[in-house]
Short mmCIF file of C-alpha atoms in Angstrom, two decimals:
data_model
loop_
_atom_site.label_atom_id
_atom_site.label_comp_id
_atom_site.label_asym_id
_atom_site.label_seq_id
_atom_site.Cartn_x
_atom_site.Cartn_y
_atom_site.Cartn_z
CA UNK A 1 -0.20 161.36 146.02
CA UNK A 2 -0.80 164.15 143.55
CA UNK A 3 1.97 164.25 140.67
CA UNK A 4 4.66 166.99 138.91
CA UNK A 5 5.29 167.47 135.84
CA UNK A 6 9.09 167.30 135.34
CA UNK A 7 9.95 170.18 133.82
CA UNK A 8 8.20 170.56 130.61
CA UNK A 9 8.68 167.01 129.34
CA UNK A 10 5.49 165.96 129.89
CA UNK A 11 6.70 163.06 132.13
CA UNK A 12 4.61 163.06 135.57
CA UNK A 13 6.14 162.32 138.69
CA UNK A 14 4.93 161.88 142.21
CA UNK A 15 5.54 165.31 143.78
CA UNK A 16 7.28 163.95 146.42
CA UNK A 17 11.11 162.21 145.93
CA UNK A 18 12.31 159.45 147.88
CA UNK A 19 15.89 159.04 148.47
CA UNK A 20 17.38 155.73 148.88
CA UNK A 21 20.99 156.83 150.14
CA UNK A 22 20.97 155.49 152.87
CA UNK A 23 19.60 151.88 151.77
CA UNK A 24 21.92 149.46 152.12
CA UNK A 25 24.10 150.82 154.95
CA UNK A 26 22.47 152.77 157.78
CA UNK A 27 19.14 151.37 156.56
CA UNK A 28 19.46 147.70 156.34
CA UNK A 29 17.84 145.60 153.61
CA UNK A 30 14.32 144.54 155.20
CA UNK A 31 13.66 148.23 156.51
CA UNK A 32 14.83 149.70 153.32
CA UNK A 33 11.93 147.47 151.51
CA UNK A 34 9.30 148.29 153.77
CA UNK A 35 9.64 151.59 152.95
CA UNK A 36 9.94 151.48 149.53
CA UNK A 37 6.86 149.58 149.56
CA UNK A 38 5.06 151.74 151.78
CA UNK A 39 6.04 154.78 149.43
CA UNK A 40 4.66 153.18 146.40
CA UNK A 41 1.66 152.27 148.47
CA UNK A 42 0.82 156.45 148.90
CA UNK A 43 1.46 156.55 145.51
CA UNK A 44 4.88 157.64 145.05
CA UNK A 45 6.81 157.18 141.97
CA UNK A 46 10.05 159.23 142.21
CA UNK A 47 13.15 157.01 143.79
CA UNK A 48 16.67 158.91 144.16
CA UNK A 49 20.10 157.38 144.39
CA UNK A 50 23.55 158.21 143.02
CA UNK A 51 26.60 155.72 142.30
CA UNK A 52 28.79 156.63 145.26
CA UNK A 53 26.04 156.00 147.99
CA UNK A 54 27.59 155.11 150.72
CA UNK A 55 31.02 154.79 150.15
CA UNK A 56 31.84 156.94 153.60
CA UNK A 57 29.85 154.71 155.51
CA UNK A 58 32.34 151.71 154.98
CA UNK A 59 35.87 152.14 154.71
CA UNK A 60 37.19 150.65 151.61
CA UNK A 61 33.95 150.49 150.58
CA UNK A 62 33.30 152.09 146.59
CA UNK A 63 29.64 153.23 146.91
CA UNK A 64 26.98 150.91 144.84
CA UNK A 65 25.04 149.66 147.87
CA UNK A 66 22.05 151.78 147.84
CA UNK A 67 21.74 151.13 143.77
CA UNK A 68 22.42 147.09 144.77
CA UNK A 69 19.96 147.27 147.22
CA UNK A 70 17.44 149.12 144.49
CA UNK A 71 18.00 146.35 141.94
CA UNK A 72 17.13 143.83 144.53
CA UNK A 73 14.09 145.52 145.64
CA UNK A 74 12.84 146.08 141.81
CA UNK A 75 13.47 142.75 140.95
CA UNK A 76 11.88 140.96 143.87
CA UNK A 77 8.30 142.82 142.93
CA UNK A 78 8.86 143.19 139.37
CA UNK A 79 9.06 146.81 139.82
CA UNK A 80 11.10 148.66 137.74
CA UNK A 81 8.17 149.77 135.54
CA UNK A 82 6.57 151.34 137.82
CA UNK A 83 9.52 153.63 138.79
CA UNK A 84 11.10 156.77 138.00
CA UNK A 85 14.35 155.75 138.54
CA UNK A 86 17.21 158.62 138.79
CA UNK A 87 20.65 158.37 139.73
CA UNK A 88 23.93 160.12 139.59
CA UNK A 89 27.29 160.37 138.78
CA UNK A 90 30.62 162.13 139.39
CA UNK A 91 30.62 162.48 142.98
CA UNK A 92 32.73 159.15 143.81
CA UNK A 93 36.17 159.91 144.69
CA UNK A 94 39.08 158.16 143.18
CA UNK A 95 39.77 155.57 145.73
CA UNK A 96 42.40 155.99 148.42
CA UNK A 97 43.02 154.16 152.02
CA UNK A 98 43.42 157.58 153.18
CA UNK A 99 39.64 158.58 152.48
CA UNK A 100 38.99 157.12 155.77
CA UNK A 101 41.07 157.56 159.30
CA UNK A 102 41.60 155.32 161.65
CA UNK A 103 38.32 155.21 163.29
CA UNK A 104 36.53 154.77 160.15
CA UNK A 105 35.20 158.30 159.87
CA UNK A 106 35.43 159.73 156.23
CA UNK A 107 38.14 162.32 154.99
CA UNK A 108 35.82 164.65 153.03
CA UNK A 109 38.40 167.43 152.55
CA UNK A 110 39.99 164.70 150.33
CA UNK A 111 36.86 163.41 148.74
CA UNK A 112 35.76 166.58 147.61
CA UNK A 113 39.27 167.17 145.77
CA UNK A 114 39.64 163.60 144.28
CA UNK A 115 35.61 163.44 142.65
CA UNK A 116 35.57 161.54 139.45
CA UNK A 117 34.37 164.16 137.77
CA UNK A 118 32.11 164.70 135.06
CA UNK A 119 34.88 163.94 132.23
CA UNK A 120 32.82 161.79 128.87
CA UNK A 121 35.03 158.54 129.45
CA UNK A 122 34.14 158.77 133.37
CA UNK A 123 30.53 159.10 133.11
CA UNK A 124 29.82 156.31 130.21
CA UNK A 125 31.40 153.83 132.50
CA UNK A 126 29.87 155.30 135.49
CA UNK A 127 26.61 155.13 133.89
CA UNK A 128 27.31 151.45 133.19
CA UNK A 129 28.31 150.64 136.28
CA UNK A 130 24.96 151.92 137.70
CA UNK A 131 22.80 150.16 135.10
CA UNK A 132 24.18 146.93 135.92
CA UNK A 133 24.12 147.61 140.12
CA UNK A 134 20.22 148.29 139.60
CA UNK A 135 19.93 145.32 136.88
CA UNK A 136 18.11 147.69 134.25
CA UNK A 137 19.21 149.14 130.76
CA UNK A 138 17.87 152.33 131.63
CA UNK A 139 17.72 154.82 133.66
CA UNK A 140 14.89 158.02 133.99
CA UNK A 141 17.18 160.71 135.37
CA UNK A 142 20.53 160.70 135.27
CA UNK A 143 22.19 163.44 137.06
CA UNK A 144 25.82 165.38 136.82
CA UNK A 145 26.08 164.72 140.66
CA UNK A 146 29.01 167.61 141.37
CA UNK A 147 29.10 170.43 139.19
CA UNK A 148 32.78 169.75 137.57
CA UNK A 149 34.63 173.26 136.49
CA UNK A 150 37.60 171.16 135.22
CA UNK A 151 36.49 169.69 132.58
CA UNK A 152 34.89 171.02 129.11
CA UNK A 153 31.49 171.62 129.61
CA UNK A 154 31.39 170.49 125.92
CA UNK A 155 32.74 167.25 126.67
CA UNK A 156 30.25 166.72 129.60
CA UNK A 157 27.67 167.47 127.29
CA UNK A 158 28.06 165.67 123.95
CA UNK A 159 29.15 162.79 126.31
CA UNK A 160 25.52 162.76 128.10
CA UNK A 161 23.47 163.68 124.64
CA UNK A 162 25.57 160.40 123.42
CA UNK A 163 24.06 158.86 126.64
CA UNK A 164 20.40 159.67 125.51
CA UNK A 165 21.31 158.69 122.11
CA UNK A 166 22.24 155.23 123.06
CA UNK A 167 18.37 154.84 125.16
CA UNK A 168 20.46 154.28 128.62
CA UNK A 169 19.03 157.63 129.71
CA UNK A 170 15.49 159.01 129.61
CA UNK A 171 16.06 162.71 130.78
CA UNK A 172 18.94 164.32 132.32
CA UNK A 173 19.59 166.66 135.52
CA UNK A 174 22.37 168.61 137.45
CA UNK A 175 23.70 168.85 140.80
CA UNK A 176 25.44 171.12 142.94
CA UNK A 177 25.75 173.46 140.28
CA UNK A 178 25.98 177.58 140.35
CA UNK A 179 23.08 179.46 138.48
CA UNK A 180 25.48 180.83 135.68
CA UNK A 181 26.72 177.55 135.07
CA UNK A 182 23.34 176.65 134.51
CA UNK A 183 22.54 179.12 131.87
CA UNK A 184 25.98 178.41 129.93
CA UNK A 185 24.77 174.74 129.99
CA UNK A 186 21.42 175.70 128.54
CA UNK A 187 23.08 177.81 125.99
CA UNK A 188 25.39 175.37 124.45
CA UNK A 189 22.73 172.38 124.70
CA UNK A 190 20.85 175.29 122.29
CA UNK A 191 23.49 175.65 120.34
CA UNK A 192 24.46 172.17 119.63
CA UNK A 193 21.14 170.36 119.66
CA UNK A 194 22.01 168.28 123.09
CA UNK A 195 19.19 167.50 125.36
CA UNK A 196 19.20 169.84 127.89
CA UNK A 197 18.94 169.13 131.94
CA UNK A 198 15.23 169.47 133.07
CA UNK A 199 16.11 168.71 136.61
CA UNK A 200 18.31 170.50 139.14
CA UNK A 201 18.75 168.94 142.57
CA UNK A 202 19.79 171.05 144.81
CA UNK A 203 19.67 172.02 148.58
CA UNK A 204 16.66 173.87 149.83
CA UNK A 205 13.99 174.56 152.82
CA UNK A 206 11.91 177.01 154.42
CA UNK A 207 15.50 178.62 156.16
CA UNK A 208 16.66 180.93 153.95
CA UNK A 209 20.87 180.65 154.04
CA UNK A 210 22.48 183.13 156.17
CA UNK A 211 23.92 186.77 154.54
CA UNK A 212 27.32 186.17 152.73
CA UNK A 213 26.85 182.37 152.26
CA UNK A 214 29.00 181.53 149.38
CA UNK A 215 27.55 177.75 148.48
CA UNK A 216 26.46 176.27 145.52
CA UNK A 217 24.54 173.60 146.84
CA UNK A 218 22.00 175.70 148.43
CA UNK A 219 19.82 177.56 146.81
CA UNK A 220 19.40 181.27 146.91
CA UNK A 221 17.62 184.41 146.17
CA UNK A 222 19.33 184.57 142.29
CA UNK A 223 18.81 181.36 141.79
CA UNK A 224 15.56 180.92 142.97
CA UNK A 225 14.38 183.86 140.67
CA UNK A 226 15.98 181.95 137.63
CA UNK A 227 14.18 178.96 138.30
CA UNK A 228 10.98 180.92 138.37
CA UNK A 229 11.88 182.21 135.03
CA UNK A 230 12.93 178.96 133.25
CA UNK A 231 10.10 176.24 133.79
CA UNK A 232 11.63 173.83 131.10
CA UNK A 233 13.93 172.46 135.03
CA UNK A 234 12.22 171.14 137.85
CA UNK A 235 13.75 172.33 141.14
CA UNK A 236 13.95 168.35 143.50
CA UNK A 237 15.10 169.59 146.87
CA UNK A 238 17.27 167.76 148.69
CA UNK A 239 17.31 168.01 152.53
CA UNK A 240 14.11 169.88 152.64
CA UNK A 241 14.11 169.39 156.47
CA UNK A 242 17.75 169.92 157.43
CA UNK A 243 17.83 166.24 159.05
CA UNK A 244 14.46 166.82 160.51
CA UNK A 245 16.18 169.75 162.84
CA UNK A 246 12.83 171.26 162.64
CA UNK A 247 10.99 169.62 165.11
CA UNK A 248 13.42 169.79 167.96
CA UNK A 249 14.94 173.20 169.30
CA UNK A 250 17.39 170.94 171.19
CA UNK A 251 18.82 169.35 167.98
CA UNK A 252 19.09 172.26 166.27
CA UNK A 253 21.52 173.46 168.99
CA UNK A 254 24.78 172.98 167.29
CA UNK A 255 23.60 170.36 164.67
CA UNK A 256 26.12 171.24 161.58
CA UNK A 257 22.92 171.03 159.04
CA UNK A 258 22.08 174.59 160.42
CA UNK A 259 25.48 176.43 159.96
CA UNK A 260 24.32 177.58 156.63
CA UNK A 261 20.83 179.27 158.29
CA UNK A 262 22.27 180.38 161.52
CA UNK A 263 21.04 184.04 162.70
CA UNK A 264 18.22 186.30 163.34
CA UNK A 265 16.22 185.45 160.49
CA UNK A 266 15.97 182.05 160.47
CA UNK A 267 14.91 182.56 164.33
CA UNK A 268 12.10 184.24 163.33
CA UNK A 269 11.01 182.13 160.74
CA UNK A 270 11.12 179.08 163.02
CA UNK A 271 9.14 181.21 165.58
CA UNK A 272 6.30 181.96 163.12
CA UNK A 273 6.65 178.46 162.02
CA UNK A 274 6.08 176.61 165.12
CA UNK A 275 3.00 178.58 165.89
CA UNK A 276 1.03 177.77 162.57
CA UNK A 277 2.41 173.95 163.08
CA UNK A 278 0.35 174.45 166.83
CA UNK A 279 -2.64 175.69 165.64
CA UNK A 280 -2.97 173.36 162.23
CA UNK A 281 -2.07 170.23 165.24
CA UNK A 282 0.69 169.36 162.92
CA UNK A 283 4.29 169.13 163.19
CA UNK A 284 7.04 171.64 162.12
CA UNK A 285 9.16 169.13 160.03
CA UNK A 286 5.64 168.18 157.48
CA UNK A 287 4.67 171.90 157.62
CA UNK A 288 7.86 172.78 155.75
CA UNK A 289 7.20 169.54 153.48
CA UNK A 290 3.79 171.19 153.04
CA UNK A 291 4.62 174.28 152.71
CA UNK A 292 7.44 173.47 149.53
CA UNK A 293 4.42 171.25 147.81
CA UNK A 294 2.72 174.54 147.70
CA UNK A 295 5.22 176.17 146.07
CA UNK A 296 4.25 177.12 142.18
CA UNK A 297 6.63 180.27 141.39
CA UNK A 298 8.62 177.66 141.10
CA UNK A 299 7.18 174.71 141.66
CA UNK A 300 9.60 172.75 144.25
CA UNK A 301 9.72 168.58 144.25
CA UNK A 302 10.93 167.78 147.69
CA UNK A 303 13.14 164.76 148.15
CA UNK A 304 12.91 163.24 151.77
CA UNK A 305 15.19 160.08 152.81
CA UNK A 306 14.38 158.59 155.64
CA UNK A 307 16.84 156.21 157.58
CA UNK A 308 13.30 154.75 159.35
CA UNK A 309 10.38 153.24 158.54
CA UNK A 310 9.06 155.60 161.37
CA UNK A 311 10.94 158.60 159.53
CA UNK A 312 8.68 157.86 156.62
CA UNK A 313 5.25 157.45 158.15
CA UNK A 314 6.05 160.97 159.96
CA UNK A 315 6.75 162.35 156.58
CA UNK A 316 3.87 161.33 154.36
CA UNK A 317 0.94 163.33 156.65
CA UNK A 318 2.45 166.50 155.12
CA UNK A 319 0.93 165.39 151.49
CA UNK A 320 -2.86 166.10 153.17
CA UNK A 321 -2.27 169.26 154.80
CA UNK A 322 -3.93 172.01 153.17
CA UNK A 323 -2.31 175.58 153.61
CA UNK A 324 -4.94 178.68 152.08
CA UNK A 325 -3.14 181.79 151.16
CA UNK A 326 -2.90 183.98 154.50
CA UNK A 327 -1.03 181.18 155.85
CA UNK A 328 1.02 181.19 153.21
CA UNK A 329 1.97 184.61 153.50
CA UNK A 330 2.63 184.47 156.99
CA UNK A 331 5.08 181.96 156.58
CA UNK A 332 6.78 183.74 153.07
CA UNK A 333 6.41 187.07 154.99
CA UNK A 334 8.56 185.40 158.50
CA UNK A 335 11.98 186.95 159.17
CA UNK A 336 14.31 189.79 159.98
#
């Protein structure tokens, strides 16, 4: 597996994430170590989790089990040096019985207004609580998981440059996060000497968000050309193949991870997709893997997280395909 610089730190990462949210719930401890250790085996590098994975999966649960399950796995193979190791925090919601209903199912309307938020107090012992659930004193990446508008943005930031001070955190990243937010973070970390983020995780894929989406998890057009202009941050994109809608028309139908692509254009991109996948003898779902690690204006670092060990072996064959530049521009040039 070929590697990425991260931003312009001179740290090199594998150019393809794995995410590890689901370890330790849907994907149960022995499944969640074979594919770590097949992902290391193709030469991967890059391992994602955040603090609050998966407290919806279990009510009265309070997240930790994918960063647990982590520790365990590092530990059992001595492996925490060879790991980039990022993880996040803010996004756990203050706990409540009422964050589930009755038939377990999580109340995200109440999650999303109850997030611990990025507040200097909150994310010191968040941070601590993470470093001891993965058994390390340091972590590579540490994220602002939720972008939080109610609290100082000063605050948030002398709080994580204290962070960096302290050697608990190697580089730092944001989350969820609006472009202008990004540039008045880059400002004051200017201003003030901070270290600023040199990651930004955020939602994207070959679908190109519907007209009038309002979301800023997703990125679009104006953020995408900001990106291009600032090199110092690494764009790792999360769901880079919407829950693997891509290779199934009939599970696209419907499926909630499309609402933010539905419409004319994304039809058309899926139709000129499809046919290059049929004549390269590859699948949909690792052509749009392939096509993102081709990606240079920015360069993209796609983060995949596969519930299977199946999920991953599908996955990796998108690392040898080889896409020359008219097939490249028939798949930029797709749409209405």
């Amino acid at each position: 597996m070929d590697t990425i610089e991260l931003g312009r730190t001179g740290e090199q990462v594998s150019k393809l994430a794995l995410g590890a949210m689901q370890m330790g719930n849907a994907t149960d401890e022995q499944s969640s170590f074979r594919i770590l250790d097949r992902y290391f085996e193709a030469g991967g590098s890059f391992v994602d989790t955040a603090d609050c994975y998966e407290w919806w999966a279990t009510p009265g649960s309070r997240g930790g089990e994918s960063e647990e399950l982590l520790g365990r796995w590092m530990r059992a193979g001595n492996r925490r040096n060879d790991v980039f190791l990022a993880t996040k925090g803010s996004a756990l919601p203050h706990y409540s019985p009422d964050l589930w209903a009755a038939d377990g199912t999580a109340n995200w309307e109440l999650a999303r207004r109850t997030f611990a938020g990025a507040g200097a107090d909150t994310l010191r012992h968040a941070l601590d609580g993470s470093l001891r659930r993965l058994g390390t004193d340091h972590v590579d990446l540490y994220y602002v998981h939720v972008d939080d508008r109610n609290t100082p943005l000063e605050e948030t930031l002398e709080a994580l440059a204290g962070l960096v001070t302290a050697g608990k955190v190697r580089h730092l990243g944001w989350s969820n996060v609006r472009t202008w937010r990004l540039e008045a973070i880059r400002q004051l970390c200017d201003r003030y000497g901070w270290p600023a983020p040199v990651a930004v995780q955020q939602q994207h894929t070959y679908l190109r968000p519907r007209a009038g989406l309002d979301h800023a998890s997703i990125v679009g057009t104006e953020q995408w050309d900001y990106l291009a202009s600032h090199r110092d941050l690494t764009l790792v994109s999360y769901s880079p193949i919407l829950k693997g809608v891509y290779d199934d028309p009939a599970k696209r139908t419907g499926h909630w991870a499309m609402e933010p692509y539905a419409g004319e254009d994304s039809e058309r991109r899926l139709a000129v997709l499809t046919s290059l996948a049929d004549e390269l003898g590859v699948k949909p779902n690792q052509l749009v893997l392939a096509w993102l690690l081709h990606q240079a204006t920015p360069p993209v670092l796609p983060l995949i997280g596969p519930r299977t060990y199946g999920q991953l072996e599908d996955a990796l064959p998108a690392l040898d395909i080889k896409l020359d530049a008219e097939q490249l521009a028939r798949l930029d040039a797709a749409g209405a």
